[in-house]
Amino acid sequence: MPNNNTSAAPNNNERKWLKPSDRAKGYAEERKLKVHKFGKKKGEELTEYDKGILSGYLLCQSDHAGMFRYKQAMDATNDKEYAKRFSKEKGTKLKKGDKK
């Protein structure tokens, strides 16, 4: 019988980002141990491809976009919970004073 649990399905409208220093720290640990520490491949050995992806340009773009959106929302609303939610949304516009 198929599992109808929709909470496990990935949300394509959600941006996943970290502070670049936190991402770099986690990736440095992975490279040192030569195994994945996070995600679906946790415990598996890193391939050369994976090592290259860990310092990838697209991850950097997402991190910087998330930080920019977080700071933008904090300046407008001064609400940390709203800023966190807003920074992970893709394709939404900030409305000054809007707290959803």
mmCIF file with all atom_site columns, N, CA, C and O in Angstrom, residues 20 23-24 26-28 30-31 46 48-61 63:
data_model
loop_
_atom_site.group_PDB
_atom_site.id
_atom_site.type_symbol
_atom_site.label_atom_id
_atom_site.label_alt_id
_atom_site.label_comp_id
_atom_site.label_asym_id
_atom_site.label_entity_id
_atom_site.label_seq_id
_atom_site.pdbx_PDB_ins_code
_atom_site.Cartn_x
_atom_site.Cartn_y
_atom_site.Cartn_z
_atom_site.occupancy
_atom_site.B_iso_or_equiv
_atom_site.pdbx_formal_charge
_atom_site.auth_seq_id
_atom_site.auth_comp_id
_atom_site.auth_asym_id
_atom_site.auth_atom_id
_atom_site.pdbx_PDB_model_num
ATOM 1  N N  . PRO A 1 20 ? 27.012 31.083 4.864  1.00 0.00 ? 20 PRO A N  1
ATOM 2  C CA . PRO A 1 20 ? 28.157 30.480 4.176  1.00 0.00 ? 20 PRO A CA 1
ATOM 3  C C  . PRO A 1 20 ? 29.214 29.915 5.123  1.00 0.00 ? 20 PRO A C  1
ATOM 4  O O  . PRO A 1 20 ? 29.803 28.879 4.839  1.00 0.00 ? 20 PRO A O  1
ATOM 5  N N  . ARG A 1 23 ? 27.916 26.497 6.237  1.00 0.00 ? 23 ARG A N  1
ATOM 6  C CA . ARG A 1 23 ? 28.004 25.521 5.145  1.00 0.00 ? 23 ARG A CA 1
ATOM 7  C C  . ARG A 1 23 ? 29.460 25.088 4.952  1.00 0.00 ? 23 ARG A C  1
ATOM 8  O O  . ARG A 1 23 ? 29.761 23.911 4.828  1.00 0.00 ? 23 ARG A O  1
ATOM 9  N N  . ALA A 1 24 ? 30.374 26.048 4.946  1.00 0.00 ? 24 ALA A N  1
ATOM 10 C CA . ALA A 1 24 ? 31.787 25.739 4.735  1.00 0.00 ? 24 ALA A CA 1
ATOM 11 C C  . ALA A 1 24 ? 32.331 24.850 5.852  1.00 0.00 ? 24 ALA A C  1
ATOM 12 O O  . ALA A 1 24 ? 33.096 23.918 5.607  1.00 0.00 ? 24 ALA A O  1
ATOM 13 N N  . GLY A 1 26 ? 30.644 22.674 7.704  1.00 0.00 ? 26 GLY A N  1
ATOM 14 C CA . GLY A 1 26 ? 30.118 21.325 7.525  1.00 0.00 ? 26 GLY A CA 1
ATOM 15 C C  . GLY A 1 26 ? 30.802 20.594 6.384  1.00 0.00 ? 26 GLY A C  1
ATOM 16 O O  . GLY A 1 26 ? 31.132 19.407 6.492  1.00 0.00 ? 26 GLY A O  1
ATOM 17 N N  . TYR A 1 27 ? 31.036 21.295 5.296  1.00 0.00 ? 27 TYR A N  1
ATOM 18 C CA . TYR A 1 27 ? 31.685 20.672 4.147  1.00 0.00 ? 27 TYR A CA 1
ATOM 19 C C  . TYR A 1 27 ? 33.146 20.362 4.430  1.00 0.00 ? 27 TYR A C  1
ATOM 20 O O  . TYR A 1 27 ? 33.675 19.369 3.952  1.00 0.00 ? 27 TYR A O  1
ATOM 21 N N  . ALA A 1 28 ? 33.820 21.209 5.209  1.00 0.00 ? 28 ALA A N  1
ATOM 22 C CA . ALA A 1 28 ? 35.207 20.936 5.563  1.00 0.00 ? 28 ALA A CA 1
ATOM 23 C C  . ALA A 1 28 ? 35.298 19.652 6.383  1.00 0.00 ? 28 ALA A C  1
ATOM 24 O O  . ALA A 1 28 ? 36.190 18.828 6.174  1.00 0.00 ? 28 ALA A O  1
ATOM 25 N N  . GLU A 1 30 ? 33.154 17.153 6.213  1.00 0.00 ? 30 GLU A N  1
ATOM 26 C CA . GLU A 1 30 ? 32.879 16.046 5.294  1.00 0.00 ? 30 GLU A CA 1
ATOM 27 C C  . GLU A 1 30 ? 34.118 15.693 4.474  1.00 0.00 ? 30 GLU A C  1
ATOM 28 O O  . GLU A 1 30 ? 34.433 14.522 4.290  1.00 0.00 ? 30 GLU A O  1
ATOM 29 N N  . ARG A 1 31 ? 34.800 16.708 3.970  1.00 0.00 ? 31 ARG A N  1
ATOM 30 C CA . ARG A 1 31 ? 35.993 16.445 3.157  1.00 0.00 ? 31 ARG A CA 1
ATOM 31 C C  . ARG A 1 31 ? 37.084 15.782 3.990  1.00 0.00 ? 31 ARG A C  1
ATOM 32 O O  . ARG A 1 31 ? 37.791 14.889 3.523  1.00 0.00 ? 31 ARG A O  1
ATOM 33 N N  . LEU A 1 46 ? 32.518 9.940  -0.079 1.00 0.00 ? 46 LEU A N  1
ATOM 34 C CA . LEU A 1 46 ? 32.467 11.034 -1.056 1.00 0.00 ? 46 LEU A CA 1
ATOM 35 C C  . LEU A 1 46 ? 33.160 10.621 -2.349 1.00 0.00 ? 46 LEU A C  1
ATOM 36 O O  . LEU A 1 46 ? 34.249 10.055 -2.317 1.00 0.00 ? 46 LEU A O  1
ATOM 37 N N  . GLU A 1 48 ? 34.652 11.952 -6.233 1.00 0.00 ? 48 GLU A N  1
ATOM 38 C CA . GLU A 1 48 ? 35.308 13.167 -6.724 1.00 0.00 ? 48 GLU A CA 1
ATOM 39 C C  . GLU A 1 48 ? 34.262 14.197 -7.153 1.00 0.00 ? 48 GLU A C  1
ATOM 40 O O  . GLU A 1 48 ? 34.420 15.393 -6.937 1.00 0.00 ? 48 GLU A O  1
ATOM 41 N N  . TYR A 1 49 ? 33.179 13.728 -7.767 1.00 0.00 ? 49 TYR A N  1
ATOM 42 C CA . TYR A 1 49 ? 32.092 14.616 -8.184 1.00 0.00 ? 49 TYR A CA 1
ATOM 43 C C  . TYR A 1 49 ? 31.491 15.320 -6.970 1.00 0.00 ? 49 TYR A C  1
ATOM 44 O O  . TYR A 1 49 ? 31.285 16.537 -6.983 1.00 0.00 ? 49 TYR A O  1
ATOM 45 N N  . ASP A 1 50 ? 31.215 14.552 -5.921 1.00 0.00 ? 50 ASP A N  1
ATOM 46 C CA . ASP A 1 50 ? 30.630 15.128 -4.704 1.00 0.00 ? 50 ASP A CA 1
ATOM 47 C C  . ASP A 1 50 ? 31.558 16.169 -4.081 1.00 0.00 ? 50 ASP A C  1
ATOM 48 O O  . ASP A 1 50 ? 31.110 17.202 -3.591 1.00 0.00 ? 50 ASP A O  1
ATOM 49 N N  . LYS A 1 51 ? 32.846 15.888 -4.101 1.00 0.00 ? 51 LYS A N  1
ATOM 50 C CA . LYS A 1 51 ? 33.809 16.844 -3.544 1.00 0.00 ? 51 LYS A CA 1
ATOM 51 C C  . LYS A 1 51 ? 33.748 18.169 -4.297 1.00 0.00 ? 51 LYS A C  1
ATOM 52 O O  . LYS A 1 51 ? 33.852 19.237 -3.704 1.00 0.00 ? 51 LYS A O  1
ATOM 53 N N  . GLY A 1 52 ? 33.557 18.109 -5.610 1.00 0.00 ? 52 GLY A N  1
ATOM 54 C CA . GLY A 1 52 ? 33.451 19.325 -6.415 1.00 0.00 ? 52 GLY A CA 1
ATOM 55 C C  . GLY A 1 52 ? 32.160 20.075 -6.154 1.00 0.00 ? 52 GLY A C  1
ATOM 56 O O  . GLY A 1 52 ? 32.132 21.304 -6.095 1.00 0.00 ? 52 GLY A O  1
ATOM 57 N N  . ILE A 1 53 ? 31.078 19.329 -5.981 1.00 0.00 ? 53 ILE A N  1
ATOM 58 C CA . ILE A 1 53 ? 29.774 19.949 -5.745 1.00 0.00 ? 53 ILE A CA 1
ATOM 59 C C  . ILE A 1 53 ? 29.751 20.692 -4.407 1.00 0.00 ? 53 ILE A C  1
ATOM 60 O O  . ILE A 1 53 ? 29.088 21.725 -4.266 1.00 0.00 ? 53 ILE A O  1
ATOM 61 N N  . LEU A 1 54 ? 30.477 20.197 -3.415 1.00 0.00 ? 54 LEU A N  1
ATOM 62 C CA . LEU A 1 54 ? 30.442 20.798 -2.076 1.00 0.00 ? 54 LEU A CA 1
ATOM 63 C C  . LEU A 1 54 ? 30.864 22.257 -2.066 1.00 0.00 ? 54 LEU A C  1
ATOM 64 O O  . LEU A 1 54 ? 30.471 23.008 -1.184 1.00 0.00 ? 54 LEU A O  1
ATOM 65 N N  . SER A 1 55 ? 31.667 22.665 -3.022 1.00 0.00 ? 55 SER A N  1
ATOM 66 C CA . SER A 1 55 ? 32.082 24.057 -3.067 1.00 0.00 ? 55 SER A CA 1
ATOM 67 C C  . SER A 1 55 ? 31.429 24.753 -4.258 1.00 0.00 ? 55 SER A C  1
ATOM 68 O O  . SER A 1 55 ? 31.994 25.681 -4.821 1.00 0.00 ? 55 SER A O  1
ATOM 69 N N  . GLY A 1 56 ? 30.245 24.299 -4.638 1.00 0.00 ? 56 GLY A N  1
ATOM 70 C CA . GLY A 1 56 ? 29.598 24.747 -5.864 1.00 0.00 ? 56 GLY A CA 1
ATOM 71 C C  . GLY A 1 56 ? 29.056 26.161 -5.853 1.00 0.00 ? 56 GLY A C  1
ATOM 72 O O  . GLY A 1 56 ? 28.653 26.706 -4.830 1.00 0.00 ? 56 GLY A O  1
ATOM 73 N N  . TYR A 1 57 ? 29.022 26.721 -7.045 1.00 0.00 ? 57 TYR A N  1
ATOM 74 C CA . TYR A 1 57 ? 28.543 28.082 -7.278 1.00 0.00 ? 57 TYR A CA 1
ATOM 75 C C  . TYR A 1 57 ? 27.063 28.223 -6.959 1.00 0.00 ? 57 TYR A C  1
ATOM 76 O O  . TYR A 1 57 ? 26.634 29.216 -6.379 1.00 0.00 ? 57 TYR A O  1
ATOM 77 N N  . LEU A 1 58 ? 26.249 27.224 -7.322 1.00 0.00 ? 58 LEU A N  1
ATOM 78 C CA . LEU A 1 58 ? 24.812 27.337 -7.109 1.00 0.00 ? 58 LEU A CA 1
ATOM 79 C C  . LEU A 1 58 ? 24.453 27.356 -5.630 1.00 0.00 ? 58 LEU A C  1
ATOM 80 O O  . LEU A 1 58 ? 23.539 28.066 -5.218 1.00 0.00 ? 58 LEU A O  1
ATOM 81 N N  . LEU A 1 59 ? 25.165 26.597 -4.830 1.00 0.00 ? 59 LEU A N  1
ATOM 82 C CA . LEU A 1 59 ? 24.916 26.622 -3.388 1.00 0.00 ? 59 LEU A CA 1
ATOM 83 C C  . LEU A 1 59 ? 25.233 27.999 -2.826 1.00 0.00 ? 59 LEU A C  1
ATOM 84 O O  . LEU A 1 59 ? 24.510 28.528 -1.987 1.00 0.00 ? 59 LEU A O  1
ATOM 85 N N  . CYS A 1 60 ? 26.306 28.579 -3.299 1.00 0.00 ? 60 CYS A N  1
ATOM 86 C CA . CYS A 1 60 ? 26.712 29.915 -2.862 1.00 0.00 ? 60 CYS A CA 1
ATOM 87 C C  . CYS A 1 60 ? 25.640 30.933 -3.229 1.00 0.00 ? 60 CYS A C  1
ATOM 88 O O  . CYS A 1 60 ? 25.288 31.794 -2.427 1.00 0.00 ? 60 CYS A O  1
ATOM 89 N N  . GLN A 1 61 ? 25.103 30.832 -4.447 1.00 0.00 ? 61 GLN A N  1
ATOM 90 C CA . GLN A 1 61 ? 24.051 31.752 -4.881 1.00 0.00 ? 61 GLN A CA 1
ATOM 91 C C  . GLN A 1 61 ? 22.841 31.657 -3.966 1.00 0.00 ? 61 GLN A C  1
ATOM 92 O O  . GLN A 1 61 ? 22.274 32.665 -3.554 1.00 0.00 ? 61 GLN A O  1
ATOM 93 N N  . ASP A 1 63 ? 22.691 30.566 -0.861 1.00 0.00 ? 63 ASP A N  1
ATOM 94 C CA . ASP A 1 63 ? 23.021 31.085 0.470  1.00 0.00 ? 63 ASP A CA 1
ATOM 95 C C  . ASP A 1 63 ? 22.940 32.606 0.506  1.00 0.00 ? 63 ASP A C  1
ATOM 96 O O  . ASP A 1 63 ? 22.350 33.192 1.411  1.00 0.00 ? 63 ASP A O  1
#
